[in-house]
Amino acid sequence: MATAAAHRTARTKADGAPDTAVDTAAYQHAFDTAVAADERIEPRDWMPDAYRATLVRQIAQHAHSEIIGMQPEANWITRAPSLRRKAILMAKVQDEAGHGLYLYSAAETLGTGRDELLDKLHSGRQKYSSIFNYPTLTWADVGAIGWLVDGAAITNQVPLCRCSYGPYARAMVRICKEESFHQRQGYELLLALSNGTPEQHAMAQDAVNRWWWPSLMMFGPPDDESQHSAQSMEWKIKRHSNDELRQRFVDICVPQAESLGLTLPDPDLQWNEEQGHHDFGAIDWTEFWEVLKGNGPCNEQRITQRRRAHDEGAWVREAAAAYAAKHTGTTGGTGETRA
Amino acid sequence: MTATAPATAALALGDDALVLSHRLGEWAGHAPVLEEEVALANIALDLLGQARVLLSMAGDEDELAYLREERAFRNLQLVEQPNGDFAHTIARQLYFSTYQQLLYTELAAGDGPFAPLAAKAVKEVAYHRDHAEQWTLRLGDGTELSQERMQQACDALWRFTGEMFQPVEGLDADWADMETRWLESMTDVLGRATLTVPEGPRSGAWSAGAGRQGLHTEPFGRMLAEMQHLHRSHPGASW
């Protein structure tokens, strides 16, 4: 393909920053045509600085969400009510750590290492998904997270498998497969509760009541207030608008809630024949912005636990680095040493 | 062989795996590095898988896990010890996985009721032991601080290691030989890790026995309270 050829030529020439304005224009043109032709941008390809920065920001936020997202669910590992559920939950939390690893690696292909990103998370300079600032108060919350939060995440993430940046798109393919398992286990967990004793049913309904609206907020602010959307769509990092994805999610959830025998907590929710979609009630964006600002129920707790784990583990990472230095003559890794 | 001997043995081995898996599960979200979140969860999952097979040989896995009282559990006191710092967790892993590898290798070679489970588990356990050994080397031969912490951990857990080699009814193994080989292995690994093999006694002074007889340490009751609370709060419910 001509565009690919142009882009590859630019790449082989540009094993560093282009040195003239003419080069830059040529690279930019090759990049634009590659993106327009739905080709993948790879780590060694030239790319605009803003594209790189946007990707690092987005991938980092996604990676941080995976590792912070372990906390509300890990909260129930030690209390899981059957050994089967315990095994499923442990495997799910482990998957999230694995997703964190792939994503930090994807960010690393853009020249930003895990240590730097963790430092930004710990110091509050980078964010993670606000949904994890809500508490898991009962066992049913594990199910609600799987069904709704992972369901919303999948709706957001499936289009990312076609994202223009190759390493991110490929990481997302694997992540989406696992997320789909997570979503199903959440649904199945809620189904067991909904069909269980009256207390279990009430527990499931209560969890859905608390997680429904925050899950809708996961798609981000309405399109007309979304800061980064337009440029990201143009770069094909993002493929659908926040409101489109939110609507898709609502349409998927309504029949699922019916099958579960649970009610979604929105009196305005109803099928709109003309639109071919469900209408739903107004989202409380004040709550969204407040949680984002740090005033959610668990913001402080989540980041404190994360920092504590990191700080308390420093001596372990230092030991691994010291051992590697003694035995291989290198400094042997930073925060990323594997035994 | 009587019908109860395999059940007794299944409980002993199953409870070891169940309890250690639970302890490792407590690390989720707290590990020192992301790779260890994955590794510790992986080991916990292997052990939980073993526990489910073993407990099912003795009865209903959930009834056994969630409805027994503390005194009815047959696990070693070693595996119920709180996680402590990462060094304590690694020392516990080193001691236990080396024992488990020796025992399962013997059981896998025999033709008893545990041979099929042991044949599968021994592959998992080889990884668990390697993981523990690699970290023992890094912490022992890492920094001054890590060496001090690893030595303290090895010393603190040493007194729980003698119990591992008390014969378990229904398990056909050469316990004295296993103990000799376990001690040789510890001497080798700790030596390479620039650590000293602890010198204290390897069992408690309590003549009534220990975990295999249903006598546990204080933290275990609290662990069970947490583990069993939800299941017990909804008698007869399905999950």
mmCIF file with all atom_site columns, N, CA, C and O in Angstrom, chain A residues 15 21 31 34 45 52 65 80 122 132 150 178 196 214 220 222 226 232 242-243 256 275 277 289 292-293 296 319 339:
data_model
loop_
_atom_site.group_PDB
_atom_site.id
_atom_site.type_symbol
_atom_site.label_atom_id
_atom_site.label_alt_id
_atom_site.label_comp_id
_atom_site.label_asym_id
_atom_site.label_entity_id
_atom_site.label_seq_id
_atom_site.pdbx_PDB_ins_code
_atom_site.Cartn_x
_atom_site.Cartn_y
_atom_site.Cartn_z
_atom_site.occupancy
_atom_site.B_iso_or_equiv
_atom_site.pdbx_formal_charge
_atom_site.auth_seq_id
_atom_site.auth_comp_id
_atom_site.auth_asym_id
_atom_site.auth_atom_id
_atom_site.pdbx_PDB_model_num
ATOM 1   N N  . ASP A 1 15  ? 15.233  7.747   12.519 1.00 0.00 ? 15  ASP A N  1
ATOM 2   C CA . ASP A 1 15  ? 15.523  6.958   13.703 1.00 0.00 ? 15  ASP A CA 1
ATOM 3   C C  . ASP A 1 15  ? 15.894  7.913   14.824 1.00 0.00 ? 15  ASP A C  1
ATOM 4   O O  . ASP A 1 15  ? 16.792  7.707   15.595 1.00 0.00 ? 15  ASP A O  1
ATOM 5   N N  . ALA A 1 21  ? 12.539  21.059  8.795  1.00 0.00 ? 21  ALA A N  1
ATOM 6   C CA . ALA A 1 21  ? 11.093  21.292  8.759  1.00 0.00 ? 21  ALA A CA 1
ATOM 7   C C  . ALA A 1 21  ? 10.462  20.509  7.611  1.00 0.00 ? 21  ALA A C  1
ATOM 8   O O  . ALA A 1 21  ? 9.343   20.025  7.711  1.00 0.00 ? 21  ALA A O  1
ATOM 9   N N  . PHE A 1 31  ? 2.372   9.942   8.501  1.00 0.00 ? 31  PHE A N  1
ATOM 10  C CA . PHE A 1 31  ? 1.607   9.522   9.685  1.00 0.00 ? 31  PHE A CA 1
ATOM 11  C C  . PHE A 1 31  ? 0.107   9.686   9.437  1.00 0.00 ? 31  PHE A C  1
ATOM 12  O O  . PHE A 1 31  ? -0.688  8.767   9.654  1.00 0.00 ? 31  PHE A O  1
ATOM 13  N N  . ALA A 1 34  ? -1.229  7.161   7.021  1.00 0.00 ? 34  ALA A N  1
ATOM 14  C CA . ALA A 1 34  ? -1.287  5.816   7.621  1.00 0.00 ? 34  ALA A CA 1
ATOM 15  C C  . ALA A 1 34  ? -2.513  5.706   8.522  1.00 0.00 ? 34  ALA A C  1
ATOM 16  O O  . ALA A 1 34  ? -3.257  4.724   8.466  1.00 0.00 ? 34  ALA A O  1
ATOM 17  N N  . ASP A 1 45  ? 7.904   3.983   14.591 1.00 0.00 ? 45  ASP A N  1
ATOM 18  C CA . ASP A 1 45  ? 7.419   4.948   13.602 1.00 0.00 ? 45  ASP A CA 1
ATOM 19  C C  . ASP A 1 45  ? 7.479   6.369   14.161 1.00 0.00 ? 45  ASP A C  1
ATOM 20  O O  . ASP A 1 45  ? 7.320   6.579   15.356 1.00 0.00 ? 45  ASP A O  1
ATOM 21  N N  . ARG A 1 52  ? 1.764   10.946  20.914 1.00 0.00 ? 52  ARG A N  1
ATOM 22  C CA . ARG A 1 52  ? 2.497   10.139  21.884 1.00 0.00 ? 52  ARG A CA 1
ATOM 23  C C  . ARG A 1 52  ? 2.029   10.467  23.305 1.00 0.00 ? 52  ARG A C  1
ATOM 24  O O  . ARG A 1 52  ? 1.740   9.577   24.103 1.00 0.00 ? 52  ARG A O  1
ATOM 25  N N  . SER A 1 65  ? -5.839  2.104   36.451 1.00 0.00 ? 65  SER A N  1
ATOM 26  C CA . SER A 1 65  ? -7.180  1.640   36.804 1.00 0.00 ? 65  SER A CA 1
ATOM 27  C C  . SER A 1 65  ? -7.176  0.141   37.081 1.00 0.00 ? 65  SER A C  1
ATOM 28  O O  . SER A 1 65  ? -7.889  -0.341  37.956 1.00 0.00 ? 65  SER A O  1
ATOM 29  N N  . ALA A 1 80  ? -14.866 -14.708 50.437 1.00 0.00 ? 80  ALA A N  1
ATOM 30  C CA . ALA A 1 80  ? -15.677 -15.331 49.384 1.00 0.00 ? 80  ALA A CA 1
ATOM 31  C C  . ALA A 1 80  ? -16.437 -16.513 49.983 1.00 0.00 ? 80  ALA A C  1
ATOM 32  O O  . ALA A 1 80  ? -15.863 -17.301 50.725 1.00 0.00 ? 80  ALA A O  1
ATOM 33  N N  . HIS A 1 122 ? 1.104   7.799   42.243 1.00 0.00 ? 122 HIS A N  1
ATOM 34  C CA . HIS A 1 122 ? 1.224   7.948   43.694 1.00 0.00 ? 122 HIS A CA 1
ATOM 35  C C  . HIS A 1 122 ? 1.181   9.407   44.123 1.00 0.00 ? 122 HIS A C  1
ATOM 36  O O  . HIS A 1 122 ? 0.754   9.722   45.225 1.00 0.00 ? 122 HIS A O  1
ATOM 37  N N  . PHE A 1 132 ? -13.447 3.214   40.806 1.00 0.00 ? 132 PHE A N  1
ATOM 38  C CA . PHE A 1 132 ? -12.833 2.441   41.891 1.00 0.00 ? 132 PHE A CA 1
ATOM 39  C C  . PHE A 1 132 ? -12.740 3.233   43.188 1.00 0.00 ? 132 PHE A C  1
ATOM 40  O O  . PHE A 1 132 ? -12.211 2.752   44.180 1.00 0.00 ? 132 PHE A O  1
ATOM 41  N N  . ASP A 1 150 ? -17.242 -4.036  34.654 1.00 0.00 ? 150 ASP A N  1
ATOM 42  C CA . ASP A 1 150 ? -16.499 -4.698  33.581 1.00 0.00 ? 150 ASP A CA 1
ATOM 43  C C  . ASP A 1 150 ? -17.279 -4.635  32.276 1.00 0.00 ? 150 ASP A C  1
ATOM 44  O O  . ASP A 1 150 ? -16.691 -4.535  31.198 1.00 0.00 ? 150 ASP A O  1
ATOM 45  N N  . GLU A 1 178 ? -10.337 -11.427 28.363 1.00 0.00 ? 178 GLU A N  1
ATOM 46  C CA . GLU A 1 178 ? -10.418 -11.732 29.791 1.00 0.00 ? 178 GLU A CA 1
ATOM 47  C C  . GLU A 1 178 ? -11.542 -10.942 30.464 1.00 0.00 ? 178 GLU A C  1
ATOM 48  O O  . GLU A 1 178 ? -12.236 -11.454 31.330 1.00 0.00 ? 178 GLU A O  1
ATOM 49  N N  . GLY A 1 196 ? -31.541 -16.688 44.801 1.00 0.00 ? 196 GLY A N  1
ATOM 50  C CA . GLY A 1 196 ? -31.259 -17.329 46.088 1.00 0.00 ? 196 GLY A CA 1
ATOM 51  C C  . GLY A 1 196 ? -32.286 -16.968 47.142 1.00 0.00 ? 196 GLY A C  1
ATOM 52  O O  . GLY A 1 196 ? -33.472 -16.784 46.856 1.00 0.00 ? 196 GLY A O  1
ATOM 53  N N  . PRO A 1 214 ? -22.825 5.119   38.870 1.00 0.00 ? 214 PRO A N  1
ATOM 54  C CA . PRO A 1 214 ? -21.370 5.284   38.658 1.00 0.00 ? 214 PRO A CA 1
ATOM 55  C C  . PRO A 1 214 ? -20.872 4.556   37.405 1.00 0.00 ? 214 PRO A C  1
ATOM 56  O O  . PRO A 1 214 ? -19.948 5.024   36.734 1.00 0.00 ? 214 PRO A O  1
ATOM 57  N N  . GLY A 1 220 ? -17.413 8.717   30.770 1.00 0.00 ? 220 GLY A N  1
ATOM 58  C CA . GLY A 1 220 ? -16.879 10.072  30.729 1.00 0.00 ? 220 GLY A CA 1
ATOM 59  C C  . GLY A 1 220 ? -17.977 11.091  30.538 1.00 0.00 ? 220 GLY A C  1
ATOM 60  O O  . GLY A 1 220 ? -19.139 10.745  30.331 1.00 0.00 ? 220 GLY A O  1
ATOM 61  N N  . PRO A 1 222 ? -20.439 14.110  29.095 1.00 0.00 ? 222 PRO A N  1
ATOM 62  C CA . PRO A 1 222 ? -21.176 14.190  27.837 1.00 0.00 ? 222 PRO A CA 1
ATOM 63  C C  . PRO A 1 222 ? -20.262 14.723  26.730 1.00 0.00 ? 222 PRO A C  1
ATOM 64  O O  . PRO A 1 222 ? -19.319 15.460  27.017 1.00 0.00 ? 222 PRO A O  1
ATOM 65  N N  . SER A 1 226 ? -16.474 16.957  26.724 1.00 0.00 ? 226 SER A N  1
ATOM 66  C CA . SER A 1 226 ? -15.316 16.072  26.787 1.00 0.00 ? 226 SER A CA 1
ATOM 67  C C  . SER A 1 226 ? -14.098 16.750  26.186 1.00 0.00 ? 226 SER A C  1
ATOM 68  O O  . SER A 1 226 ? -14.067 17.118  25.021 1.00 0.00 ? 226 SER A O  1
ATOM 69  N N  . SER A 1 232 ? -8.692  12.786  19.707 1.00 0.00 ? 232 SER A N  1
ATOM 70  C CA . SER A 1 232 ? -8.487  11.337  19.824 1.00 0.00 ? 232 SER A CA 1
ATOM 71  C C  . SER A 1 232 ? -9.259  10.575  18.759 1.00 0.00 ? 232 SER A C  1
ATOM 72  O O  . SER A 1 232 ? -8.801  9.550   18.265 1.00 0.00 ? 232 SER A O  1
ATOM 73  N N  . ASN A 1 242 ? -18.343 9.363   23.794 1.00 0.00 ? 242 ASN A N  1
ATOM 74  C CA . ASN A 1 242 ? -18.757 8.926   25.133 1.00 0.00 ? 242 ASN A CA 1
ATOM 75  C C  . ASN A 1 242 ? -20.255 8.614   25.169 1.00 0.00 ? 242 ASN A C  1
ATOM 76  O O  . ASN A 1 242 ? -20.671 7.587   25.715 1.00 0.00 ? 242 ASN A O  1
ATOM 77  N N  . ASP A 1 243 ? -21.036 9.512   24.598 1.00 0.00 ? 243 ASP A N  1
ATOM 78  C CA . ASP A 1 243 ? -22.491 9.331   24.674 1.00 0.00 ? 243 ASP A CA 1
ATOM 79  C C  . ASP A 1 243 ? -22.969 8.130   23.852 1.00 0.00 ? 243 ASP A C  1
ATOM 80  O O  . ASP A 1 243 ? -23.879 7.414   24.269 1.00 0.00 ? 243 ASP A O  1
ATOM 81  N N  . GLN A 1 256 ? -30.604 -7.556  30.109 1.00 0.00 ? 256 GLN A N  1
ATOM 82  C CA . GLN A 1 256 ? -29.853 -8.418  31.038 1.00 0.00 ? 256 GLN A CA 1
ATOM 83  C C  . GLN A 1 256 ? -30.402 -8.280  32.458 1.00 0.00 ? 256 GLN A C  1
ATOM 84  O O  . GLN A 1 256 ? -30.514 -9.262  33.191 1.00 0.00 ? 256 GLN A O  1
ATOM 85  N N  . GLN A 1 275 ? -36.415 6.162   18.432 1.00 0.00 ? 275 GLN A N  1
ATOM 86  C CA . GLN A 1 275 ? -34.948 6.218   18.406 1.00 0.00 ? 275 GLN A CA 1
ATOM 87  C C  . GLN A 1 275 ? -34.336 4.829   18.244 1.00 0.00 ? 275 GLN A C  1
ATOM 88  O O  . GLN A 1 275 ? -33.165 4.702   17.861 1.00 0.00 ? 275 GLN A O  1
ATOM 89  N N  . HIS A 1 277 ? -33.669 3.075   20.792 1.00 0.00 ? 277 HIS A N  1
ATOM 90  C CA . HIS A 1 277 ? -32.789 3.009   21.970 1.00 0.00 ? 277 HIS A CA 1
ATOM 91  C C  . HIS A 1 277 ? -33.616 3.201   23.228 1.00 0.00 ? 277 HIS A C  1
ATOM 92  O O  . HIS A 1 277 ? -34.772 3.605   23.152 1.00 0.00 ? 277 HIS A O  1
ATOM 93  N N  . TRP A 1 289 ? -17.905 14.868  38.973 1.00 0.00 ? 289 TRP A N  1
ATOM 94  C CA . TRP A 1 289 ? -16.782 15.812  39.088 1.00 0.00 ? 289 TRP A CA 1
ATOM 95  C C  . TRP A 1 289 ? -16.223 15.837  40.506 1.00 0.00 ? 289 TRP A C  1
ATOM 96  O O  . TRP A 1 289 ? -15.016 15.987  40.699 1.00 0.00 ? 289 TRP A O  1
ATOM 97  N N  . LEU A 1 292 ? -14.077 12.782  40.909 1.00 0.00 ? 292 LEU A N  1
ATOM 98  C CA . LEU A 1 292 ? -12.865 12.999  40.125 1.00 0.00 ? 292 LEU A CA 1
ATOM 99  C C  . LEU A 1 292 ? -11.894 13.941  40.844 1.00 0.00 ? 292 LEU A C  1
ATOM 100 O O  . LEU A 1 292 ? -10.683 13.776  40.796 1.00 0.00 ? 292 LEU A O  1
ATOM 101 N N  . LYS A 1 293 ? -12.453 14.913  41.532 1.00 0.00 ? 293 LYS A N  1
ATOM 102 C CA . LYS A 1 293 ? -11.613 15.878  42.261 1.00 0.00 ? 293 LYS A CA 1
ATOM 103 C C  . LYS A 1 293 ? -10.983 15.278  43.510 1.00 0.00 ? 293 LYS A C  1
ATOM 104 O O  . LYS A 1 293 ? -10.147 15.894  44.150 1.00 0.00 ? 293 LYS A O  1
ATOM 105 N N  . GLY A 1 296 ? -14.534 11.392  46.447 1.00 0.00 ? 296 GLY A N  1
ATOM 106 C CA . GLY A 1 296 ? -15.342 10.169  46.476 1.00 0.00 ? 296 GLY A CA 1
ATOM 107 C C  . GLY A 1 296 ? -15.143 9.432   47.787 1.00 0.00 ? 296 GLY A C  1
ATOM 108 O O  . GLY A 1 296 ? -14.273 9.794   48.583 1.00 0.00 ? 296 GLY A O  1
ATOM 109 N N  . ALA A 1 319 ? 16.479  -5.075  47.129 1.00 0.00 ? 319 ALA A N  1
ATOM 110 C CA . ALA A 1 319 ? 17.231  -6.323  47.320 1.00 0.00 ? 319 ALA A CA 1
ATOM 111 C C  . ALA A 1 319 ? 17.405  -7.034  45.979 1.00 0.00 ? 319 ALA A C  1
ATOM 112 O O  . ALA A 1 319 ? 18.489  -7.527  45.660 1.00 0.00 ? 319 ALA A O  1
ATOM 113 N N  . ALA A 1 339 ? 11.707  -12.226 40.048 1.00 0.00 ? 339 ALA A N  1
ATOM 114 C CA . ALA A 1 339 ? 12.549  -13.296 40.593 1.00 0.00 ? 339 ALA A CA 1
ATOM 115 C C  . ALA A 1 339 ? 12.542  -14.470 39.641 1.00 0.00 ? 339 ALA A C  1
ATOM 116 O O  . ALA A 1 339 ? 11.602  -14.642 38.900 1.00 0.00 ? 339 ALA A O  1
#
